[in-house]
Short mmCIF file of C-alpha atoms in Angstrom, two decimals:
data_model
loop_
_atom_site.label_atom_id
_atom_site.label_comp_id
_atom_site.label_asym_id
_atom_site.label_seq_id
_atom_site.Cartn_x
_atom_site.Cartn_y
_atom_site.Cartn_z
CA MET A 1 0.00 0.00 0.00
CA LEU A 2 2.89 2.37 0.64
CA PHE A 3 4.19 1.77 -2.89
CA PHE A 4 0.68 2.27 -4.27
CA ASN A 5 0.28 5.66 -2.58
CA GLY A 6 3.83 6.71 -3.42
CA PHE A 7 3.23 5.93 -7.08
CA ARG A 8 -0.04 7.91 -6.97
CA LEU A 9 1.81 10.96 -5.65
CA MET A 10 4.35 10.67 -8.46
CA GLN A 11 1.48 10.18 -10.90
CA ALA A 12 -0.21 13.39 -9.76
CA LEU A 13 3.04 15.30 -10.14
CA VAL A 14 3.44 13.92 -13.67
CA TYR A 15 -0.09 15.07 -14.50
CA ILE A 16 0.76 18.58 -13.33
CA GLY A 17 4.07 18.55 -15.21
CA LEU A 18 2.34 17.47 -18.43
CA ALA A 19 -0.41 20.04 -18.09
CA PHE A 20 1.82 23.02 -17.35
CA ALA A 21 4.90 22.16 -19.38
CA PRO A 22 6.31 25.37 -20.93
CA ALA A 23 6.29 23.80 -24.37
CA GLN A 24 2.56 23.10 -24.18
CA ILE A 25 1.18 26.14 -22.37
CA HIS A 26 1.35 28.31 -25.52
CA GLY A 27 -0.71 25.78 -27.41
CA LEU A 28 -3.55 25.63 -24.86
CA SER A 29 -6.37 28.05 -24.31
CA LEU A 30 -7.00 29.71 -20.97
CA GLU A 31 -10.09 27.58 -20.49
CA SER A 32 -8.09 24.36 -21.05
CA LEU A 33 -5.47 25.49 -18.55
CA ARG A 34 -8.14 26.11 -15.95
CA PHE A 35 -9.66 22.67 -16.58
CA ALA A 36 -6.24 21.00 -16.23
CA LEU A 37 -5.70 22.89 -12.98
CA VAL A 38 -9.08 21.79 -11.62
CA VAL A 39 -8.26 18.15 -12.47
CA THR A 40 -4.62 17.84 -11.37
CA LEU A 41 -4.41 19.92 -8.18
CA PRO A 42 -7.24 18.12 -6.30
CA TYR A 43 -5.75 14.81 -7.38
CA LEU A 44 -2.38 15.92 -6.00
CA LEU A 45 -3.99 16.81 -2.67
CA PHE A 46 -5.77 13.44 -2.62
CA ALA A 47 -2.49 11.62 -3.31
CA VAL A 48 -0.76 13.45 -0.44
CA ALA A 49 -3.63 12.64 1.95
CA ALA A 50 -3.67 8.96 0.93
CA LEU A 51 0.07 8.69 1.47
CA ALA A 52 -0.21 10.28 4.92
CA LEU A 53 -3.02 7.89 5.96
CA THR A 54 -1.38 4.72 4.65
CA ARG A 55 -0.77 3.10 8.06
CA ARG A 56 -4.24 3.87 9.35
CA CYS A 57 -5.80 2.33 6.26
CA VAL A 58 -3.95 -1.00 6.59
CA PRO A 59 -6.76 -2.71 8.62
CA TYR A 60 -9.23 -1.67 5.90
CA ALA A 61 -6.93 -2.35 2.94
CA LYS A 62 -9.50 -3.67 0.48
CA ALA A 63 -12.02 -0.91 1.07
CA ALA A 64 -9.31 1.79 0.91
CA VAL A 65 -7.82 0.39 -2.32
CA SER A 66 -11.28 0.25 -3.90
CA ILE A 67 -11.92 3.94 -3.10
CA TRP A 68 -8.46 4.91 -4.32
CA LEU A 69 -8.96 3.08 -7.64
CA VAL A 70 -12.26 4.85 -8.24
CA VAL A 71 -10.53 8.22 -7.75
CA ASP A 72 -7.57 7.11 -9.93
CA ILE A 73 -9.86 6.13 -12.81
CA ILE A 74 -11.88 9.34 -12.62
CA ALA A 75 -8.70 11.45 -12.42
CA ALA A 76 -7.12 9.58 -15.35
CA VAL A 77 -10.19 10.00 -17.60
CA LEU A 78 -10.40 13.72 -16.77
CA ALA A 79 -6.64 14.11 -17.29
CA LEU A 80 -6.99 12.48 -20.70
CA SER A 81 -9.62 15.07 -21.58
CA ALA A 82 -7.48 17.97 -20.31
CA ILE A 83 -4.14 16.74 -21.68
CA ASP A 84 -5.00 14.96 -24.88
CA TYR A 85 -1.49 15.01 -26.31
CA SER A 86 -0.27 12.74 -23.40
CA ARG A 87 -3.18 10.31 -23.45
CA ILE A 88 -1.00 7.22 -24.07
CA GLY A 89 1.27 7.96 -21.11
CA ILE A 90 -1.69 8.66 -18.81
CA ALA A 91 -3.46 5.46 -19.90
CA MET A 92 -0.29 3.44 -19.28
CA MET A 93 0.12 4.88 -15.77
CA LEU A 94 -3.48 3.93 -15.01
CA ALA A 95 -2.55 0.33 -15.90
CA VAL A 96 -0.05 0.41 -13.03
CA ASN A 97 -2.82 1.51 -10.62
CA LEU A 98 -5.06 -1.34 -11.75
CA GLY A 99 -2.24 -3.89 -11.54
CA VAL A 100 -1.25 -2.88 -8.00
CA GLY A 101 -4.91 -2.96 -6.97
CA ALA A 102 -5.23 -6.50 -8.36
CA LEU A 103 -2.44 -7.60 -6.02
CA ILE A 104 -4.69 -6.77 -3.07
CA LEU A 105 -8.26 -7.24 -4.31
CA SER A 106 -10.05 -10.32 -5.53
CA LEU A 107 -10.21 -11.18 -9.23
CA ARG A 108 -13.88 -10.23 -9.51
CA VAL A 109 -13.39 -6.78 -7.95
CA SER A 110 -10.20 -6.19 -9.94
CA SER A 111 -11.98 -7.08 -13.16
CA PHE A 112 -14.75 -4.65 -12.22
CA PHE A 113 -12.25 -1.79 -11.94
CA ALA A 114 -10.60 -2.85 -15.21
CA ALA A 115 -14.02 -2.72 -16.86
CA LEU A 116 -14.73 0.66 -15.25
CA ALA A 117 -11.46 2.08 -16.60
CA THR A 118 -12.18 0.64 -20.06
CA LEU A 119 -15.67 2.14 -20.07
CA GLY A 120 -14.18 5.49 -19.05
CA LEU A 121 -11.73 5.47 -21.95
CA LEU A 122 -14.36 4.28 -24.41
CA GLY A 123 -16.83 6.88 -23.18
CA ARG A 124 -14.27 9.65 -23.67
CA ALA A 125 -13.47 8.35 -27.18
CA LEU A 126 -17.17 8.21 -28.10
CA PHE A 127 -17.69 11.72 -26.75
CA ILE A 128 -14.85 12.99 -28.94
CA GLN A 129 -16.20 11.15 -31.96
CA HIS A 130 -19.77 12.46 -31.58
CA GLY A 131 -18.48 15.93 -30.67
CA GLY A 132 -16.96 16.28 -34.04
CA GLY A 133 -13.34 16.15 -32.93
CA GLY A 134 -10.72 14.69 -35.17
CA GLY A 135 -9.19 11.29 -34.62
CA GLY A 136 -12.30 9.81 -32.99
CA GLU A 137 -11.94 6.37 -34.62
CA SER A 138 -8.28 6.03 -33.73
CA SER A 139 -9.00 7.15 -30.19
CA LEU A 140 -11.75 4.52 -29.93
CA LEU A 141 -9.36 1.81 -31.11
CA GLU A 142 -6.71 2.92 -28.64
CA SER A 143 -9.25 2.83 -25.81
CA ALA A 144 -10.33 -0.70 -26.78
CA LEU A 145 -6.71 -1.91 -26.89
CA PHE A 146 -5.99 -0.31 -23.52
CA GLY A 147 -9.10 -2.01 -22.15
CA VAL A 148 -7.82 -5.41 -23.28
CA ALA A 149 -4.45 -4.60 -21.70
CA TYR A 150 -6.16 -3.60 -18.44
CA PHE A 151 -7.95 -6.96 -18.19
CA ALA A 152 -4.77 -8.87 -19.03
CA ILE A 153 -2.67 -6.94 -16.51
CA THR A 154 -5.35 -7.30 -13.82
CA THR A 155 -5.62 -11.06 -14.33
CA LEU A 156 -1.84 -11.53 -14.45
CA CYS A 157 -1.27 -9.48 -11.30
CA HIS A 158 -4.03 -11.33 -9.45
CA VAL A 159 -2.52 -14.72 -10.34
CA LEU A 160 0.88 -13.44 -9.31
CA SER A 161 -0.59 -12.15 -6.03
CA ARG A 162 -2.17 -15.52 -5.28
CA GLN A 163 1.12 -17.30 -5.91
CA LEU A 164 2.96 -14.80 -3.74
CA ARG A 165 0.47 -15.29 -0.90
CA ALA A 166 0.78 -19.06 -1.20
CA SER A 167 4.58 -18.81 -1.17
CA GLU A 168 4.45 -16.44 1.80
CA ALA A 169 2.12 -18.76 3.72
CA LEU A 170 4.35 -21.73 2.92
CA ALA A 171 7.45 -19.83 3.99
CA GLU A 172 5.76 -18.74 7.21
CA GLN A 173 4.60 -22.30 7.90
CA ARG A 174 8.07 -23.67 7.27
CA SER A 175 9.54 -20.95 9.45
CA THR A 176 7.15 -21.92 12.24
CA ASP A 177 7.94 -25.62 11.78
CA LEU A 178 11.64 -24.86 11.79
CA ALA A 179 11.30 -22.80 14.97
CA ASN A 180 9.28 -25.59 16.62
CA LEU A 181 11.80 -28.20 15.49
CA SER A 182 14.62 -26.05 16.85
CA GLN A 183 12.84 -25.79 20.19
CA VAL A 184 12.22 -29.55 20.27
CA ASN A 185 15.88 -30.28 19.46
CA GLU A 186 17.01 -27.81 22.09
CA LEU A 187 14.68 -29.38 24.66
CA ILE A 188 15.87 -32.89 23.78
CA ILE A 189 19.52 -31.88 24.10
CA ARG A 190 18.81 -30.02 27.33
CA ARG A 191 17.03 -33.04 28.86
CA MET A 192 19.48 -35.67 27.65
CA LYS A 193 21.07 -37.74 30.39
CA THR A 194 24.30 -37.60 28.43
CA GLY A 195 26.21 -34.36 29.02
CA VAL A 196 26.73 -32.26 25.87
CA LEU A 197 29.07 -29.26 25.47
CA LEU A 198 29.93 -27.16 22.42
CA VAL A 199 33.50 -25.78 22.66
CA ASP A 200 35.31 -23.54 20.17
CA ASP A 201 39.01 -23.48 19.26
CA ALA A 202 39.63 -20.90 22.02
CA ASN A 203 38.56 -23.48 24.61
CA ARG A 204 35.42 -21.50 25.37
CA ILE A 205 32.06 -23.18 26.05
CA HIS A 206 29.26 -21.94 23.79
CA GLN A 207 26.45 -24.28 24.81
CA ILE A 208 25.94 -26.73 27.65
CA ASN A 209 22.98 -28.89 28.63
CA GLU A 210 21.70 -29.64 32.14
CA SER A 211 23.45 -33.00 32.50
CA ALA A 212 26.85 -31.55 31.54
CA TRP A 213 26.26 -28.60 33.87
CA MET A 214 25.67 -30.98 36.80
CA LEU A 215 28.61 -33.22 35.84
CA LEU A 216 30.86 -30.14 35.86
CA GLY A 217 29.80 -29.33 39.43
CA ASN A 218 27.07 -26.72 38.71
CA PRO A 219 29.34 -23.84 37.67
CA SER A 220 28.06 -20.26 37.36
CA ALA A 221 26.77 -18.98 34.02
CA GLU A 222 29.71 -16.57 33.67
CA GLN A 223 32.29 -19.35 33.77
CA ARG A 224 32.85 -20.38 30.15
CA ASP A 225 36.55 -21.26 30.08
CA LEU A 226 36.84 -25.05 29.83
CA GLY A 227 40.43 -24.98 31.08
CA ARG A 228 39.34 -23.45 34.38
CA LEU A 229 36.13 -25.41 34.79
CA ALA A 230 37.52 -28.87 33.99
CA PRO A 231 41.31 -28.94 33.46
CA GLU A 232 41.33 -32.70 32.91
CA LEU A 233 38.62 -32.48 30.26
CA SER A 234 40.50 -29.63 28.55
CA ARG A 235 43.69 -31.70 28.59
CA ARG A 236 41.94 -34.69 27.01
CA LEU A 237 40.39 -32.45 24.37
CA TYR A 238 43.82 -31.05 23.45
CA HIS A 239 45.29 -34.57 23.39
CA TRP A 240 42.51 -35.78 21.09
CA MET A 241 42.85 -32.82 18.72
CA THR A 242 46.62 -33.16 18.43
CA SER A 243 47.04 -36.92 18.37
CA GLY A 244 43.57 -38.16 17.35
CA LYS A 245 43.59 -40.68 20.22
CA LEU A 246 40.78 -40.84 22.77
CA ASP A 247 41.40 -41.54 26.45
CA GLU A 248 38.42 -43.70 27.49
CA THR A 249 39.25 -43.98 31.20
CA ALA A 250 36.63 -42.63 33.59
CA THR A 251 37.35 -39.37 35.38
CA GLN A 252 35.63 -37.15 37.91
CA LEU A 253 35.33 -33.54 36.75
CA ALA A 254 34.22 -32.05 40.11
CA ASP A 255 33.78 -33.06 43.73
CA GLY A 256 30.62 -34.95 44.56
CA VAL A 257 29.65 -35.81 40.98
CA PRO A 258 29.74 -39.18 39.19
CA GLU A 259 32.65 -40.21 37.04
CA VAL A 260 32.31 -39.68 33.30
CA VAL A 261 33.87 -40.96 30.08
CA PRO A 262 34.32 -38.04 27.65
CA ARG A 263 33.92 -38.41 23.88
CA PHE A 264 34.69 -35.77 21.23
CA SER A 265 33.33 -35.04 17.77
CA ARG A 266 33.94 -32.25 15.23
CA LEU A 267 30.94 -30.45 13.78
CA ALA A 268 32.57 -30.53 10.34
CA PRO A 269 35.36 -32.75 8.98
CA ASN A 270 38.85 -31.26 9.26
CA ASP A 271 37.46 -28.25 11.14
CA ASP A 272 38.54 -27.73 14.74
CA SER A 273 36.71 -24.45 15.24
CA LEU A 274 33.79 -26.14 17.03
CA VAL A 275 33.90 -29.47 18.88
CA LEU A 276 31.08 -31.39 20.56
CA ILE A 277 31.96 -33.06 23.85
CA PHE A 278 29.78 -35.90 25.15
CA LEU A 279 30.04 -36.87 28.82
CA ASP A 280 28.76 -40.40 29.50
CA ASP A 281 27.82 -40.88 33.14
CA THR A 282 29.36 -44.16 34.29
CA SER A 283 26.62 -44.60 36.91
CA LEU A 284 24.03 -44.74 34.10
CA VAL A 285 26.12 -47.30 32.28
CA SER A 286 26.36 -49.36 35.46
CA ARG A 287 22.62 -49.05 35.96
CA ARG A 288 21.95 -50.30 32.43
CA ALA A 289 24.28 -53.22 33.03
CA GLU A 290 22.46 -53.92 36.28
CA GLU A 291 19.11 -53.89 34.50
CA LEU A 292 20.43 -56.30 31.86
CA THR A 293 21.80 -58.53 34.59
CA LEU A 294 18.51 -58.40 36.46
CA SER A 295 16.59 -59.25 33.30
CA SER A 296 18.88 -62.20 32.58
CA LEU A 297 18.64 -63.29 36.20
CA GLY A 298 14.85 -63.07 36.02
CA ARG A 299 14.72 -65.35 32.97
CA LEU A 300 17.12 -67.80 34.59
CA SER A 301 15.18 -67.75 37.86
CA ALA A 302 11.92 -68.30 36.01
CA SER A 303 13.27 -71.40 34.28
CA ILE A 304 14.53 -72.74 37.61
CA ALA A 305 11.19 -71.93 39.29
CA HIS A 306 9.31 -73.93 36.67
CA GLU A 307 11.58 -76.91 37.37
CA ILE A 308 11.09 -76.61 41.16
CA ARG A 309 7.32 -76.21 41.00
CA ASN A 310 6.43 -79.80 40.11
CA PRO A 311 8.66 -81.50 42.76
CA LEU A 312 7.41 -78.95 45.33
CA ALA A 313 3.79 -79.83 44.54
CA ALA A 314 4.60 -83.53 44.97
CA ILE A 315 6.29 -82.86 48.33
CA ARG A 316 3.34 -80.81 49.61
CA TYR A 317 0.81 -83.39 48.43
CA SER A 318 2.77 -86.19 50.16
CA ALA A 319 2.96 -84.14 53.37
CA GLN A 320 -0.81 -83.61 53.30
CA LEU A 321 -1.32 -87.36 52.94
CA LEU A 322 1.00 -88.00 55.86
CA ALA A 323 -0.91 -85.48 57.98
CA GLU A 324 -4.09 -87.53 57.47
CA SER A 325 -2.45 -90.68 58.92
CA GLU A 326 -3.88 -91.69 62.34
CA SER A 327 -0.75 -93.61 63.43
CA MET A 328 1.52 -90.51 63.56
CA ASP A 329 2.60 -89.20 66.94
CA SER A 330 2.81 -85.51 67.84
CA ALA A 331 6.50 -85.18 66.89
CA ASP A 332 5.81 -86.50 63.39
CA GLN A 333 2.78 -84.23 63.08
CA ARG A 334 5.02 -81.28 63.92
CA MET A 335 7.49 -82.33 61.23
CA VAL A 336 4.70 -82.56 58.66
CA GLU A 337 3.49 -79.09 59.69
CA ILE A 338 7.00 -77.69 59.17
CA ILE A 339 7.14 -79.29 55.71
CA ASN A 340 3.80 -77.68 54.75
CA ASN A 341 4.84 -74.25 56.02
CA HIS A 342 8.07 -74.30 54.07
CA CYS A 343 6.27 -75.55 50.97
CA VAL A 344 3.93 -72.55 51.22
CA ARG A 345 6.92 -70.21 51.61
CA LEU A 346 8.71 -71.76 48.63
CA ASN A 347 5.54 -71.45 46.54
CA GLU A 348 5.36 -67.71 47.37
CA ILE A 349 8.99 -67.30 46.27
CA ILE A 350 8.26 -69.11 43.02
CA GLU A 351 5.20 -66.91 42.34
CA ASN A 352 7.25 -63.74 42.92
CA ILE A 353 9.98 -64.92 40.59
CA LEU A 354 7.47 -65.84 37.90
CA GLN A 355 5.85 -62.40 38.20
CA LEU A 356 9.29 -60.84 37.83
CA SER A 357 9.84 -62.67 34.54
CA ARG A 358 6.34 -62.22 33.08
CA ARG A 359 6.03 -58.41 33.07
CA GLU A 360 2.51 -58.56 31.65
CA ARG A 361 1.28 -55.53 29.74
CA SER A 362 -1.20 -53.36 31.63
CA ARG A 363 -4.78 -52.98 30.42
CA PRO A 364 -6.01 -49.80 32.12
CA GLU A 365 -9.66 -49.14 32.88
CA THR A 366 -11.51 -46.26 34.50
CA LEU A 367 -12.15 -47.20 38.14
CA ASP A 368 -14.11 -45.66 40.99
CA LEU A 369 -11.20 -45.97 43.40
CA GLY A 370 -13.36 -45.81 46.53
CA ARG A 371 -15.64 -48.66 45.45
CA TRP A 372 -12.70 -50.65 44.18
CA ALA A 373 -10.84 -50.30 47.52
CA GLN A 374 -13.93 -51.38 49.51
CA SER A 375 -14.40 -54.41 47.24
CA PHE A 376 -10.71 -55.28 47.57
CA VAL A 377 -10.77 -55.12 51.39
CA ASP A 378 -13.91 -57.28 51.56
CA GLU A 379 -12.36 -59.85 49.22
CA TYR A 380 -9.10 -59.82 51.19
CA LYS A 381 -10.91 -60.48 54.47
CA GLN A 382 -12.85 -63.36 52.93
CA GLY A 383 -9.72 -65.02 51.55
CA ASN A 384 -7.39 -64.39 54.51
CA ASP A 385 -7.87 -64.87 58.23
CA ILE A 386 -6.67 -61.62 59.82
CA GLY A 387 -7.61 -62.65 63.38
CA ASN A 388 -7.62 -59.71 65.81
CA ASP A 389 -6.05 -57.38 63.25
CA THR A 390 -8.18 -54.61 61.72
CA LEU A 391 -8.36 -53.66 58.07
CA ARG A 392 -10.71 -50.90 56.88
CA VAL A 393 -11.23 -48.36 54.12
CA VAL A 394 -11.45 -44.58 54.47
CA VAL A 395 -12.61 -42.50 51.50
CA GLY A 396 -11.85 -38.79 51.74
CA GLY A 397 -14.41 -36.41 50.27
CA PRO A 398 -17.99 -36.86 49.08
CA THR A 399 -17.15 -37.05 45.36
CA ALA A 400 -15.99 -40.20 43.63
CA VAL A 401 -12.26 -40.57 42.94
CA ALA A 402 -11.78 -41.77 39.35
CA ALA A 403 -8.48 -43.39 38.35
CA LEU A 404 -7.09 -45.14 35.30
CA ALA A 405 -5.39 -48.46 36.10
CA ASP A 406 -5.36 -52.18 35.35
CA PRO A 407 -7.66 -53.68 38.03
CA GLN A 408 -5.72 -56.95 38.22
CA GLN A 409 -2.32 -55.31 38.59
CA LEU A 410 -3.69 -52.73 41.02
CA GLN A 411 -5.06 -55.59 43.13
CA GLN A 412 -1.63 -57.26 43.19
CA VAL A 413 0.00 -54.00 44.29
CA ALA A 414 -2.60 -53.38 47.01
CA TRP A 415 -2.49 -57.03 48.17
CA ASN A 416 1.30 -56.83 48.55
CA LEU A 417 1.11 -53.56 50.50
CA VAL A 418 -1.68 -54.78 52.80
CA GLN A 419 0.08 -58.09 53.37
CA ASN A 420 3.28 -56.31 54.42
CA ALA A 421 1.33 -53.90 56.65
CA LEU A 422 -0.45 -56.74 58.46
CA ARG A 423 2.77 -58.70 58.82
CA TYR A 424 5.23 -55.98 59.85
CA GLY A 425 3.10 -52.97 60.82
CA ARG A 426 2.30 -53.89 64.38
CA MET A 427 3.71 -52.99 67.74
CA PRO A 428 4.91 -55.91 69.92
CA GLY A 429 1.99 -57.65 71.59
CA GLU A 430 -0.63 -55.55 69.79
CA PRO A 431 -2.85 -56.31 66.79
CA ALA A 432 -2.13 -54.60 63.50
CA ARG A 433 -4.30 -51.65 62.48
CA VAL A 434 -4.21 -51.13 58.73
CA ILE A 435 -6.17 -48.44 56.86
CA VAL A 436 -6.62 -48.20 53.10
CA ILE A 437 -7.17 -44.51 52.33
CA VAL A 438 -8.61 -43.20 49.06
CA ARG A 439 -8.39 -39.45 48.46
CA THR A 440 -7.66 -36.77 45.89
CA GLY A 441 -4.28 -35.00 45.90
CA GLU A 442 -3.60 -31.28 45.76
CA HIS A 443 -3.48 -31.27 41.96
CA GLY A 444 -6.49 -33.54 41.47
CA GLU A 445 -4.58 -36.81 41.16
CA PRO A 446 -6.18 -39.98 42.67
CA ILE A 447 -4.21 -41.39 45.62
CA LEU A 448 -4.39 -44.80 47.29
CA GLU A 449 -2.55 -45.09 50.65
CA VAL A 450 -1.95 -48.13 52.87
CA THR A 451 -1.05 -47.04 56.40
CA ASP A 452 -0.33 -48.86 59.63
CA ARG A 453 0.45 -47.91 63.23
CA GLY A 454 3.57 -50.06 63.57
CA PRO A 455 7.15 -49.09 64.40
CA GLY A 456 7.78 -47.68 60.91
CA ILE A 457 10.84 -48.21 58.74
CA ALA A 458 14.26 -46.81 59.58
CA PRO A 459 15.36 -44.01 57.18
CA LYS A 460 18.44 -45.98 56.12
CA VAL A 461 16.33 -49.02 55.27
CA ALA A 462 13.58 -46.94 53.62
CA THR A 463 15.94 -45.85 50.85
CA GLN A 464 16.50 -49.49 49.80
CA ILE A 465 13.14 -51.20 50.31
CA PHE A 466 12.21 -50.94 46.61
CA GLU A 467 15.44 -52.52 45.40
CA PRO A 468 15.16 -56.12 44.13
CA PHE A 469 16.16 -58.91 46.53
CA TYR A 470 16.58 -56.48 49.45
CA THR A 471 14.83 -57.68 52.61
CA THR A 472 15.25 -57.37 56.38
CA HIS A 473 13.14 -60.44 57.14
CA GLU A 474 14.76 -63.84 57.31
CA TYR A 475 11.94 -65.43 55.30
CA GLY A 476 11.48 -62.58 52.81
CA THR A 477 12.44 -62.64 49.13
CA GLY A 478 12.95 -58.90 48.65
CA LEU A 479 10.80 -58.92 45.50
CA GLY A 480 7.38 -57.86 46.80
CA LEU A 481 7.84 -54.09 46.91
CA TYR A 482 10.06 -54.17 43.82
CA LEU A 483 7.30 -55.90 41.83
CA ALA A 484 4.70 -53.53 43.28
CA ARG A 485 6.62 -50.49 42.05
CA GLN A 486 7.20 -52.10 38.63
CA MET A 487 3.46 -52.73 38.20
CA ALA A 488 2.69 -49.20 39.41
CA GLU A 489 5.04 -47.71 36.80
CA ALA A 490 3.48 -49.94 34.14
CA ASN A 491 0.18 -48.16 34.96
CA GLN A 492 1.82 -44.68 34.81
CA ALA A 493 1.58 -44.43 38.59
CA SER A 494 4.19 -43.85 41.31
CA LEU A 495 4.67 -45.76 44.55
CA GLU A 496 6.61 -44.24 47.43
CA TYR A 497 7.11 -44.75 51.16
CA VAL A 498 6.04 -41.94 53.52
CA ARG A 499 6.91 -42.00 57.20
CA VAL A 500 3.91 -41.21 59.42
CA ALA A 501 4.34 -38.65 62.19
CA GLY A 502 3.94 -40.27 65.61
CA GLY A 503 4.83 -43.76 64.37
CA GLY A 504 3.72 -45.99 61.57
CA SER A 505 4.24 -46.31 57.85
CA CYS A 506 2.41 -45.17 54.74
CA PHE A 507 2.84 -46.50 51.21
CA ARG A 508 1.38 -43.95 48.80
CA LEU A 509 0.28 -44.91 45.30
CA VAL A 510 -0.37 -41.87 43.06
CA LEU A 511 -2.44 -42.97 40.07
CA THR A 512 -3.32 -41.37 36.74
CA PRO A 513 -6.59 -39.37 36.66
CA ALA A 514 -9.18 -40.96 34.39
CA GLN A 515 -9.70 -37.81 32.28
CA MET A 516 -5.94 -37.29 31.79
CA GLY A 517 -5.55 -40.95 30.85
CA ARG A 518 -8.23 -40.66 28.16
CA MET A 519 -6.52 -37.58 26.75
CA ALA A 520 -3.18 -39.41 26.64
CA GLY A 521 -4.83 -42.36 24.92
CA GLU A 522 -6.43 -40.11 22.30
CA ALA A 523 -3.12 -38.31 21.71
CA THR A 524 -1.30 -41.60 21.07
CA GLY A 525 -4.15 -43.03 19.02
CA THR A 526 -4.80 -45.92 21.44
#
């Protein structure tokens, strides 16, 4: 629009220059000079006003351009009548107005203005012809040819405008996609567990992600000199750049941080101006090795458990038959009882090991957590003799607590937690008091808690209770809480131990809200 109004101002000045050129003034009558003045000066004032109001007219671009084109066509037709000797130049300048207008307006509106300009030229030519002026037929032919040119220019400029808009929209979309991709890449690099640094040939750090920042001992943002932050890393970088050999021994870059194994890579071949440094945390490598070992151990244990199961069933069945014998004395009965008890314990160990190896996929459902907890407690009491111990459900709040979880896996987690609470959560000589609490967290998340009023768990032990094969009981396997946490994570939930003030323990299971779970399922297409 600024170009459009600037061209109009130049166009008005050209009209004035043509009308009052010294070479032409002598050939014009006083009446013709007055008419030219009446036509060109108002148009000049209009052009100046339009140029001054360009920014304010931007929100109403189409309406403003339409008004401007009407004035341009009227001014051009009148200028042709006042300055007949420059009619070709004036008609050609009007084509520029129509072409620029077609870049902004639709094809139908642009064609309307092209037709209006053509009718104006043809009307002037007909007026000259019927008025008895000379050259009426040639003027009519010129007007018709200019009309054809106006339609062609309008159509061409409109097509060009549409292509330019499409290209601009595509460029803007690609710019947005590129910006989003850049943000995603930056976020991925920032959240990587592997430390990443970008160092130039002056040994200055340009970029660093969170993992590298922590592995360097959390330095301040102003510290960018690698030689001062990590002398050993700087030495290895210099050794690699000069000799091409990589020192793969682990090193500690700061006090209180894990050891790392640095790796180096150039951004471009044979260019040492920028080098990427990767810091592999050895503790993560050890953890991966531990997970692989645990997985292999689980498969091996499962195969052994299958082999033990059949002989164990035969032993237990034989012991039950012996217990039914009437000729056994009390000492033999006690021996048979010991055999049965140990068979039950071995069967529990085998079940835990088989669960460790199965890792069944969760099938989440929307559950009313309060009703589910009450049904679970009733079922537990029917299937297990709890004696003088108490087990009850408390639901916090009048509204239902909806959660997304696999009912079968949630029951295994809750059964394990309740079993441990009834077994270990009691004071000496007193019955156990276990409460299953269902409530909503501060942020609306459904929470299931199993609490007891026992002696609690020592802080040192509490940090290790979820590790596999860790147990403080002589008959424990150390797999119960580990399997419970694994099944909780399979349901996008978290299981943690919370010490209760005044004595006791609390195992808190934070589940996924049902609405959030549906949204996640829709987002992943499941």
